[in-house]
Structures are given as structure tokens and as C-alpha cells.
Coordinates of C-alpha atoms in Angstrom, one line a residue:
X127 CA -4.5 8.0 2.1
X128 CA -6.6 6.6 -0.5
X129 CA -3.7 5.5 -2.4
X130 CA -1.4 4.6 0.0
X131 CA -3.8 3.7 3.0
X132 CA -0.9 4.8 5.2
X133 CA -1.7 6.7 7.9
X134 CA 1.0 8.9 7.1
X135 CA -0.1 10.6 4.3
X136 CA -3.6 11.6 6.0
X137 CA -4.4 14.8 7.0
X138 CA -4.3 13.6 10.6
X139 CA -1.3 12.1 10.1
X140 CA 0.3 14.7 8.5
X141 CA -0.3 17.0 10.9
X142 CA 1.1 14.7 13.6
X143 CA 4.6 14.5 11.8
X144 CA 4.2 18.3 11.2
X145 CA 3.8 19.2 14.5
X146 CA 6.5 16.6 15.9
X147 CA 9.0 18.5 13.7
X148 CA 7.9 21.8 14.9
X149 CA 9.0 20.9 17.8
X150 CA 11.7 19.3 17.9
X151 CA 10.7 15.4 18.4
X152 CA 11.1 14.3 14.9
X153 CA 14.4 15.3 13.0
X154 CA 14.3 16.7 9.4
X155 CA 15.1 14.1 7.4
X156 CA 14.1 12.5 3.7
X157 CA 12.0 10.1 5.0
X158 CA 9.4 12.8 6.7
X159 CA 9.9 14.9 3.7
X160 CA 8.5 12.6 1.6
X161 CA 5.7 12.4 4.0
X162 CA 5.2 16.2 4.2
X163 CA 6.0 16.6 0.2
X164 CA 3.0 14.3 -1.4
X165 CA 0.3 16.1 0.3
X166 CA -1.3 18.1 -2.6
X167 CA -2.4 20.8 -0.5
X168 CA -5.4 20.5 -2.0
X169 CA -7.4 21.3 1.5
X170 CA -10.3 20.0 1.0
X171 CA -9.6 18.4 4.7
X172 CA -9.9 21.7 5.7
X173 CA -13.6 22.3 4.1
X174 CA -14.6 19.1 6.2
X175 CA -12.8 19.7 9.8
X176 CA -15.0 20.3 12.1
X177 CA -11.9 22.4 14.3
X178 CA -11.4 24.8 11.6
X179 CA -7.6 23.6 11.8
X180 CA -5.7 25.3 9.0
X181 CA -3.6 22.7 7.5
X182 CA -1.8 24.3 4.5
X183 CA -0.5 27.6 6.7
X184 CA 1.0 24.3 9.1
X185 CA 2.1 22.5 6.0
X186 CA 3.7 25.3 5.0
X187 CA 5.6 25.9 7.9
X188 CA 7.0 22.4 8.0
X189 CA 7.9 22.5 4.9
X190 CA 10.3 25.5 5.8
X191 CA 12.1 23.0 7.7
X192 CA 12.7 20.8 4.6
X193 CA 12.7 22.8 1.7
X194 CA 12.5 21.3 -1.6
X195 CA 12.3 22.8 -5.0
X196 CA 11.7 21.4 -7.6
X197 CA 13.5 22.5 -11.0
X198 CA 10.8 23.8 -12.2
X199 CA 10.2 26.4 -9.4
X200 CA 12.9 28.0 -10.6
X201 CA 11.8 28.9 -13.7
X202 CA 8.6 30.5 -12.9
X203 CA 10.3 32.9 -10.9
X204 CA 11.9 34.0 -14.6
X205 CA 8.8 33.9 -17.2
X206 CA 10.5 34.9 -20.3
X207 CA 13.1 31.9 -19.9
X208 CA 10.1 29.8 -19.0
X209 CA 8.1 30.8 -22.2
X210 CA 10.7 30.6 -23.8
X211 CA 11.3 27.0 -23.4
X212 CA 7.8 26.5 -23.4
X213 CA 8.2 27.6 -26.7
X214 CA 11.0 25.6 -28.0
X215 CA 8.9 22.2 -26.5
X216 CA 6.2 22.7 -28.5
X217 CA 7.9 23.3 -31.5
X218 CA 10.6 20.4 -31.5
X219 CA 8.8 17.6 -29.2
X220 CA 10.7 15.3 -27.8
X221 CA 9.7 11.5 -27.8
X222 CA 9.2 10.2 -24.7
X223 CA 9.7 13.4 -23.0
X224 CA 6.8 14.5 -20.1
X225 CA 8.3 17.8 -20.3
X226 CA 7.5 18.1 -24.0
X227 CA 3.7 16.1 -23.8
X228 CA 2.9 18.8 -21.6
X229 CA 3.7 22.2 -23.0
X230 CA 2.1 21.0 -26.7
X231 CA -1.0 19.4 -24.4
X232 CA -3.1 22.8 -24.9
X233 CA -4.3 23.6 -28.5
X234 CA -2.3 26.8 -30.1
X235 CA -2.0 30.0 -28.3
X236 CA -2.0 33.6 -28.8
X237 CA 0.5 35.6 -26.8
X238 CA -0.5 36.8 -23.5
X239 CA -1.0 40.7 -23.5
X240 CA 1.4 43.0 -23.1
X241 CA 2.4 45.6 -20.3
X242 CA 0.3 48.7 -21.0
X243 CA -3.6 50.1 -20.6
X244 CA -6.3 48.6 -22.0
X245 CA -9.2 51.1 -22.0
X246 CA -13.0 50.3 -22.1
X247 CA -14.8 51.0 -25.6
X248 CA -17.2 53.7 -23.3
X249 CA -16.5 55.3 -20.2
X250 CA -14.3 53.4 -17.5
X251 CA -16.7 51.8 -14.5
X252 CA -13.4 51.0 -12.7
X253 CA -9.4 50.0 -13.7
X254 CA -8.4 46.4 -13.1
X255 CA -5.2 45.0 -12.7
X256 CA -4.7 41.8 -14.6
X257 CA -2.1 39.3 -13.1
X258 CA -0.1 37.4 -15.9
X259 CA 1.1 34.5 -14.1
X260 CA 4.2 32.8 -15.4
X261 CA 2.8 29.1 -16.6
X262 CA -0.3 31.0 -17.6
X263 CA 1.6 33.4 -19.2
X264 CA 3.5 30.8 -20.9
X265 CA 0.9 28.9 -21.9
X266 CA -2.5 29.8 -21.5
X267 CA -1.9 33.1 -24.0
X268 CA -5.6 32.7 -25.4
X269 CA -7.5 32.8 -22.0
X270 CA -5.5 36.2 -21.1
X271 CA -6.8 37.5 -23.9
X272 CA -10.0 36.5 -23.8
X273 CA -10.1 37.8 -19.6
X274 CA -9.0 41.0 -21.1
X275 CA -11.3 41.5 -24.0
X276 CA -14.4 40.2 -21.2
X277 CA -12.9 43.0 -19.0
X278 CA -13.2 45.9 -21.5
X279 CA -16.9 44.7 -22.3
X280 CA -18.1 44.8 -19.0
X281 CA -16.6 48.7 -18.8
X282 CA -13.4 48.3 -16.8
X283 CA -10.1 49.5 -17.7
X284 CA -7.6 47.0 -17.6
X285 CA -3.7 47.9 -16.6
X286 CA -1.2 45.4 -17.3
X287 CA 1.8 46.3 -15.3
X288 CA 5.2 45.3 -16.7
X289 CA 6.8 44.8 -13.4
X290 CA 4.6 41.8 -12.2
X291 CA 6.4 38.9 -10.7
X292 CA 5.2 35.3 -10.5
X293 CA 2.3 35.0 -7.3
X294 CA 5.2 33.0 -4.8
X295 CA 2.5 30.2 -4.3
X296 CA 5.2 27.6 -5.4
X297 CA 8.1 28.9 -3.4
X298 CA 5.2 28.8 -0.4
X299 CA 4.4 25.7 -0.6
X300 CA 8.4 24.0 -1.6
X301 CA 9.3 25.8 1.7
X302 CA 10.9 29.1 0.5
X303 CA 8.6 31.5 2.3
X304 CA 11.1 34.2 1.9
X305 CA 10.8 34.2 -1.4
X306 CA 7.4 34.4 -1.6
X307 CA 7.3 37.3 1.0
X308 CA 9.4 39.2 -1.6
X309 CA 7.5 38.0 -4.8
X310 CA 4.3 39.2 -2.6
X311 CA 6.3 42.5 -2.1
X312 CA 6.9 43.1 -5.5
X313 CA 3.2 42.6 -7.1
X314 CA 2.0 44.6 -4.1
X315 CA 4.2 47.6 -5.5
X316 CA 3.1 46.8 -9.2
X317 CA -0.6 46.8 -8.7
X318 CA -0.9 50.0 -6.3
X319 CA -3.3 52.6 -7.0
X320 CA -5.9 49.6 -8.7
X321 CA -9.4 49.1 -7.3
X322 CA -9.1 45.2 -7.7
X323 CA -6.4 42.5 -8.9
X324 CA -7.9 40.0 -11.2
X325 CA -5.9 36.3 -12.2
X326 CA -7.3 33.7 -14.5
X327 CA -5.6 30.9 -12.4
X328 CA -7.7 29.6 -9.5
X329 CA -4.0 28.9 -8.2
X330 CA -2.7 31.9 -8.6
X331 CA -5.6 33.9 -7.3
X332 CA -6.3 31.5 -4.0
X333 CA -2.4 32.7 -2.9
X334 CA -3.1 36.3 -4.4
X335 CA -6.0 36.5 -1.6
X336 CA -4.3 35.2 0.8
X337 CA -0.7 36.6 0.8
X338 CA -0.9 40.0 -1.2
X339 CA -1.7 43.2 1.0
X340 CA -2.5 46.4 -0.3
X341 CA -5.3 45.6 -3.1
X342 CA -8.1 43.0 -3.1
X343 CA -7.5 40.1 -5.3
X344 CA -10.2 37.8 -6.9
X345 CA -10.3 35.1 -9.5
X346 CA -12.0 35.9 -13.1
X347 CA -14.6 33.4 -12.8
X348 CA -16.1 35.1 -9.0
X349 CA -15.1 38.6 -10.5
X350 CA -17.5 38.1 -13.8
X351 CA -19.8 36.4 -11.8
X352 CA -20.5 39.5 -8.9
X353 CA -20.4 42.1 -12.3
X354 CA -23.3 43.5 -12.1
X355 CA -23.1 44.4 -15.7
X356 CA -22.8 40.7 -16.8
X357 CA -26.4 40.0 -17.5
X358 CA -26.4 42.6 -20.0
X359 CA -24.0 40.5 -22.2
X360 CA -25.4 38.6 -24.9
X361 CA -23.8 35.2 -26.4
X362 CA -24.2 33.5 -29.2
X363 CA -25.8 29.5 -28.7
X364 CA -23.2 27.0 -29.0
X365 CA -25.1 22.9 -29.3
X366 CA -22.0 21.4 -27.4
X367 CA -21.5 19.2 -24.8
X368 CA -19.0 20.0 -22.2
X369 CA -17.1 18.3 -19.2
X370 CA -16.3 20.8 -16.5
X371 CA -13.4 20.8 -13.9
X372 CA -13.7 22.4 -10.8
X373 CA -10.0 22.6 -9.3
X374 CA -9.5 22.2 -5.7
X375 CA -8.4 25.7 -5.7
X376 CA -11.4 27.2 -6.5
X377 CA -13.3 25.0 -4.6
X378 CA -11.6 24.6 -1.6
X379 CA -9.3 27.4 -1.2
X380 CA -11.4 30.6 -3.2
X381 CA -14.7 28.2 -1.7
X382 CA -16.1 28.9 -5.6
X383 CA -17.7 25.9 -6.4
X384 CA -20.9 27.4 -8.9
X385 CA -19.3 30.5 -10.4
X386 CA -17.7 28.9 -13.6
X387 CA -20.7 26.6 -14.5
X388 CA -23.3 29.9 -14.0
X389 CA -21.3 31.9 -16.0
X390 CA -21.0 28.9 -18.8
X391 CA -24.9 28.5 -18.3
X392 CA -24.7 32.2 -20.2
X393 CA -23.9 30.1 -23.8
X394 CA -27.2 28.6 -25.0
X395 CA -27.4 25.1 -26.0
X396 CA -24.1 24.4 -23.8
X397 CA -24.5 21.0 -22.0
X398 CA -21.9 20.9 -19.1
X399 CA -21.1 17.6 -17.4
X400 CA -19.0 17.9 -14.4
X401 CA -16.2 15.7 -13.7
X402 CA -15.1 14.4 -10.6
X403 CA -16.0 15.5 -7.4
X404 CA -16.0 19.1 -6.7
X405 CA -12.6 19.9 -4.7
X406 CA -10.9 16.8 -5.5
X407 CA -7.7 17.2 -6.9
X408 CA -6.7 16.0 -10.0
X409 CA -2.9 15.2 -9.3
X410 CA -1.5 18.2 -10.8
X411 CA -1.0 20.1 -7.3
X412 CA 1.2 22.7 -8.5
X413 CA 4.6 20.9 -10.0
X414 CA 3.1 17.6 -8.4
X415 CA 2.4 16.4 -12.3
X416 CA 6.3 16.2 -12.9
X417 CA 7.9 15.9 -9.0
X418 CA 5.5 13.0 -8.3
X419 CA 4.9 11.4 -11.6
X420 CA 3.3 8.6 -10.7
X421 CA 1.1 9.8 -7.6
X422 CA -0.4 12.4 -10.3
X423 CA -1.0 10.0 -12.9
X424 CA -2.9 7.6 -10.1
X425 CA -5.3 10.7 -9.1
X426 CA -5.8 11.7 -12.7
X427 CA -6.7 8.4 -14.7
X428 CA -10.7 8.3 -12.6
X429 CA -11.1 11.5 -14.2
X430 CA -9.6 10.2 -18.1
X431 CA -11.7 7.5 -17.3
X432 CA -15.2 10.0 -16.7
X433 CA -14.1 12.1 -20.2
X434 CA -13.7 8.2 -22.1
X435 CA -17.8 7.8 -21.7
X436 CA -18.4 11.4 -21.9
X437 CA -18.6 12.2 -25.6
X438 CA -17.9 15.7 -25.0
X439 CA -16.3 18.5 -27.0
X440 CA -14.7 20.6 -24.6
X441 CA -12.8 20.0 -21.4
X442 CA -13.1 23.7 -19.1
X443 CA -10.7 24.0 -16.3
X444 CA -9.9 27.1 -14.5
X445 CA -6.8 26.3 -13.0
X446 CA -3.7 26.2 -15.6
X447 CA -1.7 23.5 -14.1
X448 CA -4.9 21.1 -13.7
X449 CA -5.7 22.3 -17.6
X450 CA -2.2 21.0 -18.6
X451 CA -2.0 18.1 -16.9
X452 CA -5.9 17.0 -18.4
X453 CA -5.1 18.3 -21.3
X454 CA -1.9 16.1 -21.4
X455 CA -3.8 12.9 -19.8
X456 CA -6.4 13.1 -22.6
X457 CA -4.6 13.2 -25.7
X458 CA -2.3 10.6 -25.0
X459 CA -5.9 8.1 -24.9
X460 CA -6.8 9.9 -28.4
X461 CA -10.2 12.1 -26.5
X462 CA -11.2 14.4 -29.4
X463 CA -12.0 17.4 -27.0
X464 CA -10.6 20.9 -27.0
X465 CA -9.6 21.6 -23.9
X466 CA -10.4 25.6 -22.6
X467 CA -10.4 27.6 -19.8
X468 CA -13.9 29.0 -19.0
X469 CA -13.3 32.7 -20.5
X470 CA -12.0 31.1 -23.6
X471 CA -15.5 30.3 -24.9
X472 CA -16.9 33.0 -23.4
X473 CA -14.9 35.4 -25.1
X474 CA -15.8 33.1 -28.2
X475 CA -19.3 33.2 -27.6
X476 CA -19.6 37.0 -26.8
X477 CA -22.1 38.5 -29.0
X478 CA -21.0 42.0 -30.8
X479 CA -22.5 45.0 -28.5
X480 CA -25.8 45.4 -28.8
X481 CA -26.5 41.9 -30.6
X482 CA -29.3 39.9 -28.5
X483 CA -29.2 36.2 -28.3
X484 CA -30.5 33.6 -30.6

């Protein structure tokens, strides 16, 4: 609404045309889709409503009416054709092209782990599943790593399974709920037997919680946090200043608003700076940061604006779509930051066993 000031793309008015639709008094055409499609989902109306209304299950359900995929839906549903043209952008980039800004917008990666067990270096205190993603997967290689390596630390053994399918949060919410269902169906099957499913995307893990039965799911960031063997790690100081992203995810959805600036507050000497406001979205919104160009640009230039007078070294997000579309947004204005997802510098930081802090 705050870009538009058109009552029609307001939570209120959203739900209005949502419900209309529902039942029957409003037909399913473009015009409402349009309506129904720019809302970010990011719910932070429903952290404020005082009815307890849940807007994204109802936005959801509209949007069933009206589906609407975007082309890149598609291809998280098939993560090896996704990194591999992830690859191939950030080796030949294309002028001009969105597509290619994006995927070289994160500095170089590592590849993600592979399928397998990853055993603790003493005895196991319990066996994690780790949930790949596909974008993360893709692109975000170095924060896998660095979830796993934290993971094995703190005494868990981690199981990789090589049957994991993409989360279904974008078929969810670009009205395919079928697909989901079965996406949900298949990661249930793949991460049996596990005491707890872990993701490193805020994304990922808010629809994890919500949509997969069988095994409780958590985020990285609330699942180091609640470790009750995380005060026992030592890291070395790192003099840095740092501007941290909260995504609305986290925030809103996983309602984790202090976990990833605690768990920073580990590093001495780390300044942190938040940017924006807690819960506010940052444009990316899932595939938002190519399906509505501009809108995402709008949302995301206060925030360039904040890193501009910010002098910082780092830029921490714990949401990979929010990460690349930052990422993307501040190296096109020349920002000289390195831009991480929390566990990154964590892992970097980690002091070898034993070793206390400076």
C-alpha cells in the first residue's frame, strides 16, 4: 500500500478480493491476479492483527484459483538443472541481463555437501537432517558447509539424504498446492527416522514448519541458538563492522527476530548494525526480485540507501533469496561489503576445539 496507496494491495484489501473470489462474487481474471500476485507474503500484517486472521493460508487458497508460475518455479523443482545454469551465469555474464547480475551477486562458492553421513568428531548427541534447498543449494554452497561443519562441533551427526526435493513453498504460494503436497510428501519420506530437520533458509524452513509432518523442522540460526552446547564454543575476535538483515521470514513467519544477532554477538569485536525494520521485506519475496522487477527494486533501494552511510564490511542475511537480491542491489552502487549468511562467519570465526577466545 505504501507504494501504490491503493486500497487494493492492502492486507484488508486483499483479503476482500480474496474472499469475494472464494466465493464466487468476483471472477478469476488478470486484473485480480495482479492484485492477489504483488502481495509479498511477507505477513507481517499478520504479527500486527489484532483477529489473529491468517492471511497467507487465505492468500494461498486464492491463489489456487489463479495460478501463476513463474519460469523460474520450474526449475527449483529440478536443482541440478538449476545449478547448473546457475553455474554457466556466473561464468559467461551476460550484459544487461538480471538473470546473470544475480547468480554472480554472492562472492565464490564452495559446493554444497553431498548425500551421505557426516559424523561428529566425539560421540553423537543426536543425528540431524540437513535440508539442501535448491537456490541455496545452487548458490549459497559455502553457508551449507559452514551449517554442517557448526553441526558436527556442537556433537550432532549430520545425514544428508540424497532423495530431498525442493521445500514446495514456491509452488504454495504461485497456487500449485498439489505440488507442494507432493514435494512435502517426498522430504517427509527422506528425512524419517531423524530427531530434527535443520534448513539454512529462513524461507525454506518457515514452509518446512509449517507443511512437513512427520519430523520437527527448525531454522539454523533458532537451532544453534537453543544448543545447549553453543556457549562452550570459542571464536576468534573479528574488529568489523556489520549490517544485519533480518528477513520477514524469520521474523514474521519463524517469529525469530534476536537469534541471528545473539549468536553473531559470539565473534568479539563484531559491530552489527541492523538494517531496516525487522520484518519488513526487502522486495525479494520468493521469485518477486525477477516476476515484479520493479516493485522489488522500490522496496529494496531504502535499504541500499542504509548500507551507502553504513561503512560496513559485511552484509548478513539469513534468507538466500533476500541475500541475492542485496547482494545484487549493492554491487551494482559499488558497496565494498562481503555479503554472508550468518553461519558463514561463524564457521570462519570458530576457534579450533579447545582454543579459548582472545
Amino acid at each position: 500500500y505504501g507504494l501504490y496507496a491503493d486500497e487494493n494491495e492492502s492486507p484488508r484489501g486483499r483479503i476482500a478480493l480474496a474472499e469475494a473470489l472464494l466465493r464466487g462474487q468476483l471472477p478469476a481474471d488478470p486484473t485480480l491476479g495482479d492484485h492477489l500476485y504483488r502481495c509479498l507474503l511477507c505477513r507481517r500484517c499478520e504479527t500486527v492483527c489484532p483477529s489473529g486472521v491468517n492471511y497467507s493460508r487465505l492468500m494461498d487458497a486464492a491463489r489456487a484459483r489463479l495460478p501463476r508460475s513463474h519460469w523460474s518455479s520450474r526449475l527449483v523443482t529440478r536443482p541440478r538443472l538449476g545449478e547448473l545454469l546457475a553455474n554457466a551465469a556466473r561464468r559467461v555474464p551476460l550484459p544487461g541481463s538480471t538473470l546473470s547480475a544475480i547468480a554472480r551477486a554472492l562472492p565464490a562458492q564452495a559446493a554444497a555437501p553431498g548425500p551421505g553421513v557426516y559424523p561428529p568428531a566425539g560421540t553423537a548427541r543426536g543425528r540431524v537432517g540437513l535440508f539442501l534447498g535448491c537456490v541455496t543449494r545452487s548458490h549459497q554452497g559455502n553457508a551449507l558447509q559452514a551449517a554442517l561443519l557448526l553441526l558436527n562441533r556442537l556433537g550432532h551427526e549430520v545425514v544428508i539424504p540424497a532423495d530431498q526435493a525442493c521445500c514446495g513453498a514456491l509452488a504454495q504460494h504461485q497456487g500449485e498446492p498439489a505440488t507442494a503436497r507432493e514435494l512435502a510428501q517426498r522430504n517427509a519420506a527422506a528425512f524419517a527416522d531423524l530427531d530434527v530437520l535443520v534448513s539454512v533458509a529462513s524461507g525454506c524452513s518457515a514452509h518446512l514448519r509449517e507443511h512437513l509432518s512427520g519430523i520437527p523442522s527448525r531454522d539454523i540460526l533458532g537451532f544453534l541458538h537453543d544448543d545447549a552446547a553453543w556457549p562452550e564454543l570459542a571464536f576468534t575476535p573479528l574488529h568489523a563492522t556489520a549490517a544485519l538483515h533480518r528477513p520477514c521470514t524469520a521474523v514474521n513467519a519463524l517469529r525469530d527476530q534476536d537469534s541471528a544477532q545473539i549468536l553473531l554477538g559470539s565473534i568479539p569485536g563484531l559491530q552489527l548494525c541492523p538494517l531496516g525494520t525487522a520484518g519488513g521485506c526487502c522486495g525479494a519475496a520468493g521469485e518477486h526480485l525477477l516476476s515484479e522487477r520493479e516493485q522489488a527494486l522500490a522496496l529494496r533501494q531504502p535499504l541500499l540507501q542504509q548500507l551507502a552511510g553504513l561503512d560496513a564490511e559485511f552484509l548478513f542475511s539469513s534468507n538466500i533469496g533476500c541475500a541475492l537480491h542485496l547482494a545484487e542491489g549493492a554491487k551494482a552502487q559499488g558497496l565494498p561489503l562481503e555479503t554472508l549468511h550468518p553461519v558463514e562467519l561463524l564457521a570462519r570465526q570458530l576457534a579450533p576445539s579447545g582454543e579459548a577466545q582472545a
